[in-house]
Amino acid sequence: MSQTAGEKLDKATSAVHSVIDDAARKVREPLDRVAEMAHDASDKAVAAGTQATEWASKQGTRLAAAPKQLVDDASGYISANPLKSIGIAVVAALIVGRLMR
């Protein structure tokens, strides 16, 4: 009972398929774990990016309000002390004029 070339080829093909299927089963679990870890890392990166964006937005709003507050304070001081404000402006202009020479 000798095997024909076709039977030998079928047997070899079957053995190769068996080895491939076995290797795929062995690799599937570690690959699934790696994929899960990659998804977790991606989710954490997105969460950190969202937090950073929210923080930057809040800081930007706070920093944008600072110049307006400074102008409001200066306007209030000038309105309350008009002559003193003019005197301060004149002295500042004289000092800057001297420095520019």
PDB file of C-alpha atoms in Angstrom:
ATOM      1  CA  MET A   1       0.000   0.000   0.000  1.00  0.00           C
ATOM      2  CA  SER A   2       2.094   2.767  -1.211  1.00  0.00           C
ATOM      3  CA  GLN A   3       0.770   6.292  -1.220  1.00  0.00           C
ATOM      4  CA  THR A   4       0.457   8.201  -4.417  1.00  0.00           C
ATOM      5  CA  ALA A   5       2.054  11.588  -4.908  1.00  0.00           C
ATOM      6  CA  GLY A   6      -1.349  13.230  -4.577  1.00  0.00           C
ATOM      7  CA  GLU A   7      -2.019  11.510  -1.244  1.00  0.00           C
ATOM      8  CA  LYS A   8       1.428  12.504   0.041  1.00  0.00           C
ATOM      9  CA  LEU A   9       0.807  16.081  -1.047  1.00  0.00           C
ATOM     10  CA  ASP A  10      -2.589  16.101   0.672  1.00  0.00           C
ATOM     11  CA  LYS A  11      -1.041  14.706   3.852  1.00  0.00           C
ATOM     12  CA  ALA A  12       1.775  17.296   3.791  1.00  0.00           C
ATOM     13  CA  THR A  13      -0.711  20.093   3.120  1.00  0.00           C
ATOM     14  CA  SER A  14      -2.873  18.896   5.996  1.00  0.00           C
ATOM     15  CA  ALA A  15       0.164  18.832   8.305  1.00  0.00           C
ATOM     16  CA  VAL A  16       1.150  22.357   7.290  1.00  0.00           C
ATOM     17  CA  HIS A  17      -2.405  23.599   7.890  1.00  0.00           C
ATOM     18  CA  SER A  18      -2.412  21.927  11.280  1.00  0.00           C
ATOM     19  CA  VAL A  19       0.871  23.600  12.249  1.00  0.00           C
ATOM     20  CA  ILE A  20      -0.418  26.991  11.059  1.00  0.00           C
ATOM     21  CA  ASP A  21      -3.693  26.586  12.980  1.00  0.00           C
ATOM     22  CA  ASP A  22      -1.798  25.558  16.117  1.00  0.00           C
ATOM     23  CA  ALA A  23       0.559  28.541  15.812  1.00  0.00           C
ATOM     24  CA  ALA A  24      -2.389  30.898  15.291  1.00  0.00           C
ATOM     25  CA  ARG A  25      -4.066  29.578  18.454  1.00  0.00           C
ATOM     26  CA  LYS A  26      -0.867  30.087  20.456  1.00  0.00           C
ATOM     27  CA  VAL A  27      -0.325  33.623  19.180  1.00  0.00           C
ATOM     28  CA  ARG A  28      -3.928  34.833  19.372  1.00  0.00           C
ATOM     29  CA  GLU A  29      -4.041  35.310  23.171  1.00  0.00           C
ATOM     30  CA  PRO A  30      -0.829  37.390  23.449  1.00  0.00           C
ATOM     31  CA  LEU A  31      -1.901  39.466  20.458  1.00  0.00           C
ATOM     32  CA  ASP A  32      -5.279  40.094  22.059  1.00  0.00           C
ATOM     33  CA  ARG A  33      -3.536  41.237  25.253  1.00  0.00           C
ATOM     34  CA  VAL A  34      -1.244  43.559  23.295  1.00  0.00           C
ATOM     35  CA  ALA A  35      -4.223  44.991  21.416  1.00  0.00           C
ATOM     36  CA  GLU A  36      -6.065  45.553  24.701  1.00  0.00           C
ATOM     37  CA  MET A  37      -3.030  47.292  26.200  1.00  0.00           C
ATOM     38  CA  ALA A  38      -2.759  49.503  23.101  1.00  0.00           C
ATOM     39  CA  HIS A  39      -6.442  50.446  23.393  1.00  0.00           C
ATOM     40  CA  ASP A  40      -6.009  51.249  27.092  1.00  0.00           C
ATOM     41  CA  ALA A  41      -2.957  53.413  26.362  1.00  0.00           C
ATOM     42  CA  SER A  42      -4.856  55.206  23.615  1.00  0.00           C
ATOM     43  CA  ASP A  43      -7.806  55.863  25.943  1.00  0.00           C
ATOM     44  CA  LYS A  44      -5.459  57.227  28.626  1.00  0.00           C
ATOM     45  CA  ALA A  45      -3.740  59.498  26.096  1.00  0.00           C
ATOM     46  CA  VAL A  46      -7.081  60.862  24.910  1.00  0.00           C
ATOM     47  CA  ALA A  47      -8.188  61.478  28.509  1.00  0.00           C
ATOM     48  CA  ALA A  48      -4.926  63.286  29.298  1.00  0.00           C
ATOM     49  CA  GLY A  49      -5.259  65.374  26.142  1.00  0.00           C
ATOM     50  CA  THR A  50      -8.811  66.313  27.063  1.00  0.00           C
ATOM     51  CA  GLN A  51      -7.737  67.348  30.561  1.00  0.00           C
ATOM     52  CA  ALA A  52      -4.852  69.399  29.177  1.00  0.00           C
ATOM     53  CA  THR A  53      -7.156  71.126  26.707  1.00  0.00           C
ATOM     54  CA  GLU A  54      -9.667  71.982  29.446  1.00  0.00           C
ATOM     55  CA  TRP A  55      -6.882  73.322  31.689  1.00  0.00           C
ATOM     56  CA  ALA A  56      -5.427  75.449  28.873  1.00  0.00           C
ATOM     57  CA  SER A  57      -8.862  76.817  28.065  1.00  0.00           C
ATOM     58  CA  LYS A  58      -9.456  77.827  31.690  1.00  0.00           C
ATOM     59  CA  GLN A  59      -6.001  79.405  31.948  1.00  0.00           C
ATOM     60  CA  GLY A  60      -6.520  81.269  28.681  1.00  0.00           C
ATOM     61  CA  THR A  61      -9.797  82.707  29.941  1.00  0.00           C
ATOM     62  CA  ARG A  62      -8.159  83.750  33.209  1.00  0.00           C
ATOM     63  CA  LEU A  63      -5.160  85.305  31.438  1.00  0.00           C
ATOM     64  CA  ALA A  64      -7.391  87.128  28.967  1.00  0.00           C
ATOM     65  CA  ALA A  65      -9.244  88.726  31.892  1.00  0.00           C
ATOM     66  CA  ALA A  66      -6.031  90.089  33.489  1.00  0.00           C
ATOM     67  CA  PRO A  67      -5.388  92.953  31.004  1.00  0.00           C
ATOM     68  CA  LYS A  68      -9.040  94.001  31.174  1.00  0.00           C
ATOM     69  CA  GLN A  69      -8.815  94.072  34.972  1.00  0.00           C
ATOM     70  CA  LEU A  70      -5.643  96.190  34.758  1.00  0.00           C
ATOM     71  CA  VAL A  71      -7.325  98.703  32.427  1.00  0.00           C
ATOM     72  CA  ASP A  72     -10.386  98.834  34.667  1.00  0.00           C
ATOM     73  CA  ASP A  73      -8.225  99.449  37.755  1.00  0.00           C
ATOM     74  CA  ALA A  74      -6.193 102.163  35.994  1.00  0.00           C
ATOM     75  CA  SER A  75      -9.366 103.854  34.722  1.00  0.00           C
ATOM     76  CA  GLY A  76     -10.837 103.803  38.217  1.00  0.00           C
ATOM     77  CA  TYR A  77      -7.670 105.313  39.721  1.00  0.00           C
ATOM     78  CA  ILE A  78      -7.474 108.036  37.062  1.00  0.00           C
ATOM     79  CA  SER A  79     -11.153 108.904  37.571  1.00  0.00           C
ATOM     80  CA  ALA A  80     -10.683 109.105  41.340  1.00  0.00           C
ATOM     81  CA  ASN A  81      -7.382 111.090  41.156  1.00  0.00           C
ATOM     82  CA  PRO A  82      -7.292 113.120  37.910  1.00  0.00           C
ATOM     83  CA  LEU A  83      -4.678 115.724  38.946  1.00  0.00           C
ATOM     84  CA  LYS A  84      -2.399 113.161  40.561  1.00  0.00           C
ATOM     85  CA  SER A  85      -2.669 111.020  37.410  1.00  0.00           C
ATOM     86  CA  ILE A  86      -1.672 113.933  35.189  1.00  0.00           C
ATOM     87  CA  GLY A  87       1.310 114.658  37.466  1.00  0.00           C
ATOM     88  CA  ILE A  88       2.442 111.027  37.319  1.00  0.00           C
ATOM     89  CA  ALA A  89       2.117 111.054  33.513  1.00  0.00           C
ATOM     90  CA  VAL A  90       4.176 114.236  33.200  1.00  0.00           C
ATOM     91  CA  VAL A  91       6.950 112.909  35.466  1.00  0.00           C
ATOM     92  CA  ALA A  92       6.990 109.592  33.571  1.00  0.00           C
ATOM     93  CA  ALA A  93       7.225 111.462  30.246  1.00  0.00           C
ATOM     94  CA  LEU A  94      10.146 113.568  31.516  1.00  0.00           C
ATOM     95  CA  ILE A  95      12.003 110.468  32.727  1.00  0.00           C
ATOM     96  CA  VAL A  96      11.453 108.609  29.447  1.00  0.00           C
ATOM     97  CA  GLY A  97      12.513 111.763  27.513  1.00  0.00           C
ATOM     98  CA  ARG A  98      15.769 111.950  29.486  1.00  0.00           C
ATOM     99  CA  LEU A  99      16.485 108.264  28.943  1.00  0.00           C
ATOM    100  CA  MET A 100      15.896 108.566  25.193  1.00  0.00           C
ATOM    101  CA  ARG A 101      18.592 111.255  24.707  1.00  0.00           C
TER     102      ARG A 101
END
